[in-house]
């Protein structure tokens, strides 16, 4: 919409303005810390990861980030990975994608990434048309996620400190404050996920969380065994659901190998999930040394 | 000889004739002047009305009078000078009502035994009224192009030692909320040396760089008055948790990269010398100068935290009166700043991390380099002012009275030109990997980076704007409405063509 006439600069004044500035030099160089962030040739996926792993393109340690990282790789959408925090995100959560500046400055949240992949890469297979999809998706979103939140965030030997707290600040007081905040948020998520709002976390049997996660993984493994293609719901190619499962099975077997739940990933339904995980890795990170991933 | 010091007006020492009521006929000024060189001594000191004030605090103030009068060579002039100093200190403590402080001098009665008949023996009596212990206030403030509304609660003289607790809450045009609690007290009873412990929590918008900054922290500050009036020094230790969050949709990659938490632990020193002559009927300085030097050491050695650097700023403003009675004032200002990244270790040799946006300088805006938007100068990532590590800015202006209103009016016409240059440290070589900003650069590379940034300040002409406008010198703040045009800019810098409004205390 054009500006109202009173807000427009009068013509003679505009002609004067057009003469200024008399001299324009080149832009001032950006500060050093901007350099990795402003390399503009590729879209950037902001994820939870370490700088070293980001530069190598290795899998993120956050299930949601890993899911979308995997899907982007499966669809051959070239992206650059940057380590980041929730503070940088337009939605308050990672991951999100920032297109190259020449294209757009508007970040794309995870919820819009399927559309982005459709227009920028090899399309993903369509979601299976079956009422069972929602039921199985719920297994990932509730019991498996709750078990993950428990073993990573709340369990005393969990990895959350090294992944989320230590990179945020070197200060012990701030780490303490952030750790408490993170644990509270994880506990709230678990209570929400178990439908037990209003219950104190202390009253919740943590062992049960892991057990339910294991049961959910076993159901998924059985579902996978039914498939002739080795992908969920008998699809020809891995899709969004495969990536969602892979994000947890990969992380559980890599990062919490000392717990029962990672054993479940290995043995459930004759190792169906383990095999699925290996095939996903080969598809998304082809030619990579599995030991190094 | 001085023998008594009675705070509170109720304590008396036996054998000393104390004044409970101010005498209608104290030693006259003329008498004092006539006898300035006559030997004199203080016989007694009394303080009336300081019911909540500790004796130990008052001892620090009155002891010098007694000490000086012990010397047999003390004259009446010396005694009155000491009394003047003590009275000044009393008023600077901020716990007494200024208008109600009175000093009375009287000859001690000759009947007392042991008095030297050749000396004037004085009974000194101070009358004060304590200010209320609690005070609530609310109002508006202007500063650095921001208006804020505040409420303030003060508890004075908490333990009787002129301790003060101030609680302050404010919201502003860019401050979403800010809470401060400050506990301050004079050191050793000297109101010119203050120690203050402060806790703060705030949230402010930084629209020039598309984010909000939340601060939580505390500081311990020692401030003292310099030898000459108008000089103040302060030494501060501060620890602040900064959270860069709430990014707008269009925030640049630089700001996204810097989003998150960081802790700054720093030691700072500042020196302010204010020699402006503000004797005119309005708040415009007529002549004189003002110097401000601040320097800060963060993160290095035992300080730790997430950022490590030294940061120094220098500011000089000078004002010269024009020809007599013309009402013309010339003024000039110069500001310089340098941020030097340092390692966290105790040495200067280790790798230093590059600076973050919340530590770097911003330049431009109606109160510094006019004709540019706030943060309009220096490196820009998209539309975000991401700041620089080194800057120099200067400006000159000429203020003259308006035709009809004349020199007595606080309204002035202004002509100005100002320039600035803000640059970031540069490192040779291509390091686009995310890890380079975490591993940092060796001391040699940092030094070369600083060197090249400093030499960058003078490559080409500085970004410059010039214009004219109206200045209104209100006692609370200075208001300016200017019309300006940019003469020299750099690509990405945000200048303003046309009108610009500015409110503030300190202008370039």
PDB file of N, CA, C and O in Angstrom, chain B residues 252-322:
ATOM      1  N   UNK B 252      19.145 -11.662  11.661  1.00  0.00           N
ATOM      2  CA  UNK B 252      20.206 -12.110  10.758  1.00  0.00           C
ATOM      3  C   UNK B 252      20.931 -13.322  11.332  1.00  0.00           C
ATOM      4  O   UNK B 252      20.847 -13.600  12.527  1.00  0.00           O
ATOM      5  N   UNK B 253      21.671 -14.045  10.469  1.00  0.00           N
ATOM      6  CA  UNK B 253      22.443 -15.197  10.952  1.00  0.00           C
ATOM      7  C   UNK B 253      23.423 -14.817  12.070  1.00  0.00           C
ATOM      8  O   UNK B 253      23.640 -15.616  12.977  1.00  0.00           O
ATOM      9  N   UNK B 254      23.994 -13.614  12.017  1.00  0.00           N
ATOM     10  CA  UNK B 254      24.926 -13.207  13.067  1.00  0.00           C
ATOM     11  C   UNK B 254      24.240 -13.202  14.424  1.00  0.00           C
ATOM     12  O   UNK B 254      24.780 -13.700  15.415  1.00  0.00           O
ATOM     13  N   UNK B 255      23.037 -12.643  14.472  1.00  0.00           N
ATOM     14  CA  UNK B 255      22.314 -12.571  15.739  1.00  0.00           C
ATOM     15  C   UNK B 255      21.863 -13.981  16.161  1.00  0.00           C
ATOM     16  O   UNK B 255      21.950 -14.341  17.338  1.00  0.00           O
ATOM     17  N   UNK B 256      21.431 -14.781  15.198  1.00  0.00           N
ATOM     18  CA  UNK B 256      21.032 -16.152  15.544  1.00  0.00           C
ATOM     19  C   UNK B 256      22.205 -16.924  16.135  1.00  0.00           C
ATOM     20  O   UNK B 256      22.043 -17.733  17.043  1.00  0.00           O
ATOM     21  N   UNK B 257      23.382 -16.678  15.582  1.00  0.00           N
ATOM     22  CA  UNK B 257      24.572 -17.381  16.050  1.00  0.00           C
ATOM     23  C   UNK B 257      24.931 -16.959  17.480  1.00  0.00           C
ATOM     24  O   UNK B 257      25.456 -17.752  18.258  1.00  0.00           O
ATOM     25  N   UNK B 258      24.675 -15.709  17.818  1.00  0.00           N
ATOM     26  CA  UNK B 258      25.031 -15.202  19.151  1.00  0.00           C
ATOM     27  C   UNK B 258      23.909 -15.400  20.172  1.00  0.00           C
ATOM     28  O   UNK B 258      24.075 -15.065  21.346  1.00  0.00           O
ATOM     29  N   UNK B 259      22.758 -15.917  19.726  1.00  0.00           N
ATOM     30  CA  UNK B 259      21.640 -16.104  20.653  1.00  0.00           C
ATOM     31  C   UNK B 259      22.013 -17.111  21.724  1.00  0.00           C
ATOM     32  O   UNK B 259      22.788 -18.027  21.481  1.00  0.00           O
ATOM     33  N   UNK B 260      21.469 -16.915  22.927  1.00  0.00           N
ATOM     34  CA  UNK B 260      21.736 -17.852  24.019  1.00  0.00           C
ATOM     35  C   UNK B 260      22.346 -17.167  25.226  1.00  0.00           C
ATOM     36  O   UNK B 260      22.216 -15.948  25.387  1.00  0.00           O
ATOM     37  N   UNK B 261      22.980 -17.967  26.056  1.00  0.00           N
ATOM     38  CA  UNK B 261      23.466 -17.478  27.348  1.00  0.00           C
ATOM     39  C   UNK B 261      24.944 -17.135  27.298  1.00  0.00           C
ATOM     40  O   UNK B 261      25.717 -17.762  26.586  1.00  0.00           O
ATOM     41  N   UNK B 262      25.318 -16.140  28.098  1.00  0.00           N
ATOM     42  CA  UNK B 262      26.737 -15.903  28.344  1.00  0.00           C
ATOM     43  C   UNK B 262      26.870 -15.156  29.660  1.00  0.00           C
ATOM     44  O   UNK B 262      25.978 -14.421  30.065  1.00  0.00           O
ATOM     45  N   UNK B 263      27.988 -15.412  30.316  1.00  0.00           N
ATOM     46  CA  UNK B 263      28.247 -14.756  31.597  1.00  0.00           C
ATOM     47  C   UNK B 263      29.446 -13.846  31.433  1.00  0.00           C
ATOM     48  O   UNK B 263      30.461 -14.239  30.856  1.00  0.00           O
ATOM     49  N   UNK B 264      29.291 -12.619  31.932  1.00  0.00           N
ATOM     50  CA  UNK B 264      30.423 -11.698  31.914  1.00  0.00           C
ATOM     51  C   UNK B 264      30.799 -11.357  33.352  1.00  0.00           C
ATOM     52  O   UNK B 264      29.995 -10.810  34.092  1.00  0.00           O
ATOM     53  N   UNK B 265      32.012 -11.718  33.726  1.00  0.00           N
ATOM     54  CA  UNK B 265      32.557 -11.296  35.022  1.00  0.00           C
ATOM     55  C   UNK B 265      33.610 -10.248  34.721  1.00  0.00           C
ATOM     56  O   UNK B 265      34.549 -10.527  33.972  1.00  0.00           O
ATOM     57  N   UNK B 266      33.467  -9.078  35.293  1.00  0.00           N
ATOM     58  CA  UNK B 266      34.416  -8.042  34.901  1.00  0.00           C
ATOM     59  C   UNK B 266      34.800  -7.122  36.043  1.00  0.00           C
ATOM     60  O   UNK B 266      34.050  -6.939  37.003  1.00  0.00           O
ATOM     61  N   UNK B 267      35.985  -6.570  35.895  1.00  0.00           N
ATOM     62  CA  UNK B 267      36.464  -5.509  36.781  1.00  0.00           C
ATOM     63  C   UNK B 267      36.483  -4.249  35.945  1.00  0.00           C
ATOM     64  O   UNK B 267      36.975  -4.267  34.817  1.00  0.00           O
ATOM     65  N   UNK B 268      35.941  -3.187  36.486  1.00  0.00           N
ATOM     66  CA  UNK B 268      35.901  -1.963  35.700  1.00  0.00           C
ATOM     67  C   UNK B 268      36.376  -0.771  36.505  1.00  0.00           C
ATOM     68  O   UNK B 268      36.251  -0.739  37.735  1.00  0.00           O
ATOM     69  N   UNK B 269      36.940   0.191  35.800  1.00  0.00           N
ATOM     70  CA  UNK B 269      37.330   1.436  36.445  1.00  0.00           C
ATOM     71  C   UNK B 269      36.789   2.567  35.588  1.00  0.00           C
ATOM     72  O   UNK B 269      36.835   2.493  34.359  1.00  0.00           O
ATOM     73  N   UNK B 270      36.262   3.589  36.237  1.00  0.00           N
ATOM     74  CA  UNK B 270      35.842   4.729  35.435  1.00  0.00           C
ATOM     75  C   UNK B 270      36.252   6.034  36.110  1.00  0.00           C
ATOM     76  O   UNK B 270      36.326   6.125  37.339  1.00  0.00           O
ATOM     77  N   UNK B 271      36.568   6.984  35.267  1.00  0.00           N
ATOM     78  CA  UNK B 271      36.949   8.305  35.755  1.00  0.00           C
ATOM     79  C   UNK B 271      36.114   9.325  34.989  1.00  0.00           C
ATOM     80  O   UNK B 271      36.057   9.296  33.763  1.00  0.00           O
ATOM     81  N   UNK B 272      35.434  10.169  35.716  1.00  0.00           N
ATOM     82  CA  UNK B 272      34.646  11.213  35.074  1.00  0.00           C
ATOM     83  C   UNK B 272      35.102  12.549  35.623  1.00  0.00           C
ATOM     84  O   UNK B 272      35.203  12.724  36.846  1.00  0.00           O
ATOM     85  N   UNK B 273      35.406  13.428  34.732  1.00  0.00           N
ATOM     86  CA  UNK B 273      35.770  14.781  35.149  1.00  0.00           C
ATOM     87  C   UNK B 273      34.790  15.726  34.476  1.00  0.00           C
ATOM     88  O   UNK B 273      34.719  15.802  33.255  1.00  0.00           O
ATOM     89  N   UNK B 274      34.025  16.403  35.297  1.00  0.00           N
ATOM     90  CA  UNK B 274      33.027  17.317  34.758  1.00  0.00           C
ATOM     91  C   UNK B 274      33.417  18.737  35.127  1.00  0.00           C
ATOM     92  O   UNK B 274      33.261  19.157  36.259  1.00  0.00           O
ATOM     93  N   UNK B 275      33.956  19.450  34.173  1.00  0.00           N
ATOM     94  CA  UNK B 275      34.364  20.842  34.421  1.00  0.00           C
ATOM     95  C   UNK B 275      33.518  21.783  33.570  1.00  0.00           C
ATOM     96  O   UNK B 275      33.996  22.823  33.142  1.00  0.00           O
ATOM     97  N   UNK B 276      32.307  21.365  33.285  1.00  0.00           N
ATOM     98  CA  UNK B 276      31.420  22.247  32.532  1.00  0.00           C
ATOM     99  C   UNK B 276      30.952  23.382  33.437  1.00  0.00           C
ATOM    100  O   UNK B 276      30.644  23.173  34.604  1.00  0.00           O
ATOM    101  N   UNK B 277      30.897  24.546  32.873  1.00  0.00           N
ATOM    102  CA  UNK B 277      30.337  25.682  33.602  1.00  0.00           C
ATOM    103  C   UNK B 277      28.855  25.762  33.242  1.00  0.00           C
ATOM    104  O   UNK B 277      28.504  26.131  32.124  1.00  0.00           O
ATOM    105  N   UNK B 278      28.034  25.360  34.195  1.00  0.00           N
ATOM    106  CA  UNK B 278      26.596  25.376  33.930  1.00  0.00           C
ATOM    107  C   UNK B 278      25.936  26.550  34.659  1.00  0.00           C
ATOM    108  O   UNK B 278      24.802  26.471  35.083  1.00  0.00           O
ATOM    109  N   UNK B 279      26.692  27.637  34.786  1.00  0.00           N
ATOM    110  CA  UNK B 279      26.173  28.732  35.587  1.00  0.00           C
ATOM    111  C   UNK B 279      25.081  29.521  34.877  1.00  0.00           C
ATOM    112  O   UNK B 279      24.438  30.365  35.468  1.00  0.00           O
ATOM    113  N   UNK B 280      24.874  29.244  33.604  1.00  0.00           N
ATOM    114  CA  UNK B 280      23.822  29.959  32.880  1.00  0.00           C
ATOM    115  C   UNK B 280      22.467  29.641  33.466  1.00  0.00           C
ATOM    116  O   UNK B 280      22.335  28.777  34.328  1.00  0.00           O
ATOM    117  N   UNK B 281      21.466  30.340  33.004  1.00  0.00           N
ATOM    118  CA  UNK B 281      20.155  30.138  33.616  1.00  0.00           C
ATOM    119  C   UNK B 281      19.483  28.873  33.099  1.00  0.00           C
ATOM    120  O   UNK B 281      18.465  28.451  33.600  1.00  0.00           O
ATOM    121  N   UNK B 282      20.056  28.256  32.075  1.00  0.00           N
ATOM    122  CA  UNK B 282      19.523  26.972  31.620  1.00  0.00           C
ATOM    123  C   UNK B 282      20.641  25.942  31.708  1.00  0.00           C
ATOM    124  O   UNK B 282      21.764  26.262  32.054  1.00  0.00           O
ATOM    125  N   UNK B 283      20.328  24.693  31.356  1.00  0.00           N
ATOM    126  CA  UNK B 283      21.287  23.636  31.623  1.00  0.00           C
ATOM    127  C   UNK B 283      22.389  23.509  30.568  1.00  0.00           C
ATOM    128  O   UNK B 283      23.228  22.643  30.670  1.00  0.00           O
ATOM    129  N   UNK B 284      22.395  24.379  29.571  1.00  0.00           N
ATOM    130  CA  UNK B 284      23.454  24.286  28.559  1.00  0.00           C
ATOM    131  C   UNK B 284      24.785  24.706  29.149  1.00  0.00           C
ATOM    132  O   UNK B 284      24.887  25.779  29.732  1.00  0.00           O
ATOM    133  N   UNK B 285      25.824  23.879  29.028  1.00  0.00           N
ATOM    134  CA  UNK B 285      27.128  24.326  29.521  1.00  0.00           C
ATOM    135  C   UNK B 285      27.633  25.504  28.688  1.00  0.00           C
ATOM    136  O   UNK B 285      27.513  25.502  27.463  1.00  0.00           O
ATOM    137  N   UNK B 286      28.167  26.524  29.373  1.00  0.00           N
ATOM    138  CA  UNK B 286      28.640  27.721  28.672  1.00  0.00           C
ATOM    139  C   UNK B 286      30.084  27.561  28.232  1.00  0.00           C
ATOM    140  O   UNK B 286      30.489  28.072  27.203  1.00  0.00           O
ATOM    141  N   UNK B 287      30.862  26.875  29.057  1.00  0.00           N
ATOM    142  CA  UNK B 287      32.269  26.671  28.729  1.00  0.00           C
ATOM    143  C   UNK B 287      32.759  25.489  29.558  1.00  0.00           C
ATOM    144  O   UNK B 287      32.031  24.956  30.376  1.00  0.00           O
ATOM    145  N   UNK B 288      34.000  25.130  29.331  1.00  0.00           N
ATOM    146  CA  UNK B 288      34.575  24.037  30.110  1.00  0.00           C
ATOM    147  C   UNK B 288      34.596  22.738  29.339  1.00  0.00           C
ATOM    148  O   UNK B 288      34.320  22.707  28.134  1.00  0.00           O
ATOM    149  N   UNK B 289      34.942  21.671  30.045  1.00  0.00           N
ATOM    150  CA  UNK B 289      35.032  20.388  29.362  1.00  0.00           C
ATOM    151  C   UNK B 289      34.588  19.260  30.265  1.00  0.00           C
ATOM    152  O   UNK B 289      34.442  19.419  31.469  1.00  0.00           O
ATOM    153  N   UNK B 290      34.376  18.128  29.637  1.00  0.00           N
ATOM    154  CA  UNK B 290      33.976  16.931  30.362  1.00  0.00           C
ATOM    155  C   UNK B 290      34.769  15.771  29.792  1.00  0.00           C
ATOM    156  O   UNK B 290      34.875  15.622  28.579  1.00  0.00           O
ATOM    157  N   UNK B 291      35.323  14.971  30.686  1.00  0.00           N
ATOM    158  CA  UNK B 291      36.145  13.845  30.258  1.00  0.00           C
ATOM    159  C   UNK B 291      35.617  12.591  30.924  1.00  0.00           C
ATOM    160  O   UNK B 291      35.267  12.616  32.105  1.00  0.00           O
ATOM    161  N   UNK B 292      35.542  11.550  30.156  1.00  0.00           N
ATOM    162  CA  UNK B 292      35.026  10.294  30.707  1.00  0.00           C
ATOM    163  C   UNK B 292      35.891   9.150  30.174  1.00  0.00           C
ATOM    164  O   UNK B 292      36.033   8.990  28.971  1.00  0.00           O
ATOM    165  N   UNK B 293      36.478   8.406  31.083  1.00  0.00           N
ATOM    166  CA  UNK B 293      37.290   7.261  30.663  1.00  0.00           C
ATOM    167  C   UNK B 293      36.759   6.038  31.393  1.00  0.00           C
ATOM    168  O   UNK B 293      36.633   6.049  32.620  1.00  0.00           O
ATOM    169  N   UNK B 294      36.412   5.011  30.652  1.00  0.00           N
ATOM    170  CA  UNK B 294      36.001   3.777  31.320  1.00  0.00           C
ATOM    171  C   UNK B 294      36.808   2.636  30.745  1.00  0.00           C
ATOM    172  O   UNK B 294      37.087   2.599  29.542  1.00  0.00           O
ATOM    173  N   UNK B 295      37.201   1.738  31.617  1.00  0.00           N
ATOM    174  CA  UNK B 295      37.924   0.582  31.123  1.00  0.00           C
ATOM    175  C   UNK B 295      37.466  -0.635  31.895  1.00  0.00           C
ATOM    176  O   UNK B 295      37.078  -0.550  33.052  1.00  0.00           O
ATOM    177  N   UNK B 296      37.451  -1.756  31.206  1.00  0.00           N
ATOM    178  CA  UNK B 296      36.847  -2.957  31.761  1.00  0.00           C
ATOM    179  C   UNK B 296      37.698  -4.157  31.371  1.00  0.00           C
ATOM    180  O   UNK B 296      38.171  -4.251  30.248  1.00  0.00           O
ATOM    181  N   UNK B 297      37.895  -5.041  32.329  1.00  0.00           N
ATOM    182  CA  UNK B 297      38.607  -6.286  32.052  1.00  0.00           C
ATOM    183  C   UNK B 297      37.656  -7.422  32.373  1.00  0.00           C
ATOM    184  O   UNK B 297      37.185  -7.552  33.499  1.00  0.00           O
ATOM    185  N   UNK B 298      37.341  -8.234  31.367  1.00  0.00           N
ATOM    186  CA  UNK B 298      36.367  -9.308  31.576  1.00  0.00           C
ATOM    187  C   UNK B 298      36.991 -10.657  31.271  1.00  0.00           C
ATOM    188  O   UNK B 298      37.768 -10.793  30.321  1.00  0.00           O
ATOM    189  N   UNK B 299      36.670 -11.637  32.094  1.00  0.00           N
ATOM    190  CA  UNK B 299      36.997 -13.029  31.780  1.00  0.00           C
ATOM    191  C   UNK B 299      38.417 -13.470  32.026  1.00  0.00           C
ATOM    192  O   UNK B 299      38.675 -14.627  32.307  1.00  0.00           O
ATOM    193  N   UNK B 300      39.354 -12.542  31.932  1.00  0.00           N
ATOM    194  CA  UNK B 300      40.768 -12.903  31.988  1.00  0.00           C
ATOM    195  C   UNK B 300      41.148 -13.391  33.385  1.00  0.00           C
ATOM    196  O   UNK B 300      40.646 -12.875  34.386  1.00  0.00           O
ATOM    197  N   UNK B 301      42.048 -14.384  33.430  1.00  0.00           N
ATOM    198  CA  UNK B 301      42.585 -14.850  34.710  1.00  0.00           C
ATOM    199  C   UNK B 301      41.505 -15.392  35.625  1.00  0.00           C
ATOM    200  O   UNK B 301      40.727 -16.252  35.220  1.00  0.00           O
ATOM    201  N   UNK B 302      41.431 -14.893  36.843  1.00  0.00           N
ATOM    202  CA  UNK B 302      40.493 -15.468  37.803  1.00  0.00           C
ATOM    203  C   UNK B 302      39.038 -15.109  37.517  1.00  0.00           C
ATOM    204  O   UNK B 302      38.133 -15.669  38.125  1.00  0.00           O
ATOM    205  N   UNK B 303      38.794 -14.185  36.609  1.00  0.00           N
ATOM    206  CA  UNK B 303      37.420 -13.717  36.397  1.00  0.00           C
ATOM    207  C   UNK B 303      36.545 -14.770  35.731  1.00  0.00           C
ATOM    208  O   UNK B 303      35.371 -14.916  36.069  1.00  0.00           O
ATOM    209  N   UNK B 304      37.123 -15.481  34.756  1.00  0.00           N
ATOM    210  CA  UNK B 304      36.398 -16.561  34.043  1.00  0.00           C
ATOM    211  C   UNK B 304      35.084 -16.073  33.427  1.00  0.00           C
ATOM    212  O   UNK B 304      35.001 -14.934  33.020  1.00  0.00           O
ATOM    213  N   UNK B 305      34.073 -16.917  33.364  1.00  0.00           N
ATOM    214  CA  UNK B 305      32.857 -16.546  32.637  1.00  0.00           C
ATOM    215  C   UNK B 305      32.962 -17.001  31.189  1.00  0.00           C
ATOM    216  O   UNK B 305      33.808 -17.836  30.851  1.00  0.00           O
ATOM    217  N   UNK B 306      32.113 -16.448  30.328  1.00  0.00           N
ATOM    218  CA  UNK B 306      32.080 -16.898  28.939  1.00  0.00           C
ATOM    219  C   UNK B 306      32.707 -15.929  27.957  1.00  0.00           C
ATOM    220  O   UNK B 306      32.822 -16.236  26.780  1.00  0.00           O
ATOM    221  N   UNK B 307      33.027 -14.732  28.435  1.00  0.00           N
ATOM    222  CA  UNK B 307      33.653 -13.768  27.524  1.00  0.00           C
ATOM    223  C   UNK B 307      34.893 -13.198  28.190  1.00  0.00           C
ATOM    224  O   UNK B 307      34.939 -13.035  29.412  1.00  0.00           O
ATOM    225  N   UNK B 308      35.908 -12.959  27.384  1.00  0.00           N
ATOM    226  CA  UNK B 308      37.174 -12.457  27.920  1.00  0.00           C
ATOM    227  C   UNK B 308      37.720 -11.378  26.997  1.00  0.00           C
ATOM    228  O   UNK B 308      37.966 -11.634  25.820  1.00  0.00           O
ATOM    229  N   UNK B 309      37.868 -10.196  27.532  1.00  0.00           N
ATOM    230  CA  UNK B 309      38.365  -9.086  26.705  1.00  0.00           C
ATOM    231  C   UNK B 309      38.703  -7.909  27.598  1.00  0.00           C
ATOM    232  O   UNK B 309      38.341  -7.892  28.784  1.00  0.00           O
ATOM    233  N   UNK B 310      39.383  -6.950  27.028  1.00  0.00           N
ATOM    234  CA  UNK B 310      39.485  -5.658  27.703  1.00  0.00           C
ATOM    235  C   UNK B 310      38.786  -4.650  26.810  1.00  0.00           C
ATOM    236  O   UNK B 310      38.819  -4.754  25.586  1.00  0.00           O
ATOM    237  N   UNK B 311      38.107  -3.718  27.434  1.00  0.00           N
ATOM    238  CA  UNK B 311      37.299  -2.776  26.661  1.00  0.00           C
ATOM    239  C   UNK B 311      37.507  -1.398  27.264  1.00  0.00           C
ATOM    240  O   UNK B 311      37.315  -1.210  28.465  1.00  0.00           O
ATOM    241  N   UNK B 312      37.903  -0.461  26.440  1.00  0.00           N
ATOM    242  CA  UNK B 312      38.205   0.877  26.939  1.00  0.00           C
ATOM    243  C   UNK B 312      37.490   1.921  26.098  1.00  0.00           C
ATOM    244  O   UNK B 312      37.430   1.796  24.876  1.00  0.00           O
ATOM    245  N   UNK B 313      36.945   2.905  26.776  1.00  0.00           N
ATOM    246  CA  UNK B 313      36.257   3.988  26.066  1.00  0.00           C
ATOM    247  C   UNK B 313      36.755   5.329  26.592  1.00  0.00           C
ATOM    248  O   UNK B 313      36.969   5.481  27.795  1.00  0.00           O
ATOM    249  N   UNK B 314      36.891   6.247  25.693  1.00  0.00           N
ATOM    250  CA  UNK B 314      37.370   7.578  26.043  1.00  0.00           C
ATOM    251  C   UNK B 314      36.411   8.586  25.427  1.00  0.00           C
ATOM    252  O   UNK B 314      36.010   8.435  24.280  1.00  0.00           O
ATOM    253  N   UNK B 315      36.033   9.581  26.212  1.00  0.00           N
ATOM    254  CA  UNK B 315      35.105  10.576  25.686  1.00  0.00           C
ATOM    255  C   UNK B 315      35.499  11.954  26.202  1.00  0.00           C
ATOM    256  O   UNK B 315      35.715  12.141  27.400  1.00  0.00           O
ATOM    257  N   UNK B 316      35.622  12.885  25.293  1.00  0.00           N
ATOM    258  CA  UNK B 316      35.955  14.252  25.680  1.00  0.00           C
ATOM    259  C   UNK B 316      34.987  15.208  25.004  1.00  0.00           C
ATOM    260  O   UNK B 316      34.786  15.147  23.791  1.00  0.00           O
ATOM    261  N   UNK B 317      34.372  16.070  25.789  1.00  0.00           N
ATOM    262  CA  UNK B 317      33.502  17.105  25.222  1.00  0.00           C
ATOM    263  C   UNK B 317      34.015  18.455  25.692  1.00  0.00           C
ATOM    264  O   UNK B 317      34.362  18.613  26.860  1.00  0.00           O
ATOM    265  N   UNK B 318      34.070  19.380  24.771  1.00  0.00           N
ATOM    266  CA  UNK B 318      34.579  20.697  25.131  1.00  0.00           C
ATOM    267  C   UNK B 318      33.636  21.774  24.608  1.00  0.00           C
ATOM    268  O   UNK B 318      33.101  21.652  23.508  1.00  0.00           O
ATOM    269  N   UNK B 319      33.443  22.777  25.433  1.00  0.00           N
ATOM    270  CA  UNK B 319      32.552  23.862  25.030  1.00  0.00           C
ATOM    271  C   UNK B 319      33.281  25.193  25.161  1.00  0.00           C
ATOM    272  O   UNK B 319      33.967  25.435  26.136  1.00  0.00           O
ATOM    273  N   UNK B 320      33.133  26.025  24.129  1.00  0.00           N
ATOM    274  CA  UNK B 320      33.767  27.340  24.141  1.00  0.00           C
ATOM    275  C   UNK B 320      32.689  28.394  23.931  1.00  0.00           C
ATOM    276  O   UNK B 320      31.850  28.242  23.054  1.00  0.00           O
ATOM    277  N   UNK B 321      32.713  29.439  24.732  1.00  0.00           N
ATOM    278  CA  UNK B 321      31.735  30.499  24.483  1.00  0.00           C
ATOM    279  C   UNK B 321      32.146  31.328  23.265  1.00  0.00           C
ATOM    280  O   UNK B 321      33.337  31.507  23.010  1.00  0.00           O
ATOM    281  N   UNK B 322      31.184  31.793  22.526  1.00  0.00           N
ATOM    282  CA  UNK B 322      31.469  32.658  21.390  1.00  0.00           C
ATOM    283  C   UNK B 322      31.747  34.073  21.877  1.00  0.00           C
ATOM    284  O   UNK B 322      31.987  34.275  23.071  1.00  0.00           O
TER     285      UNK B 322
END
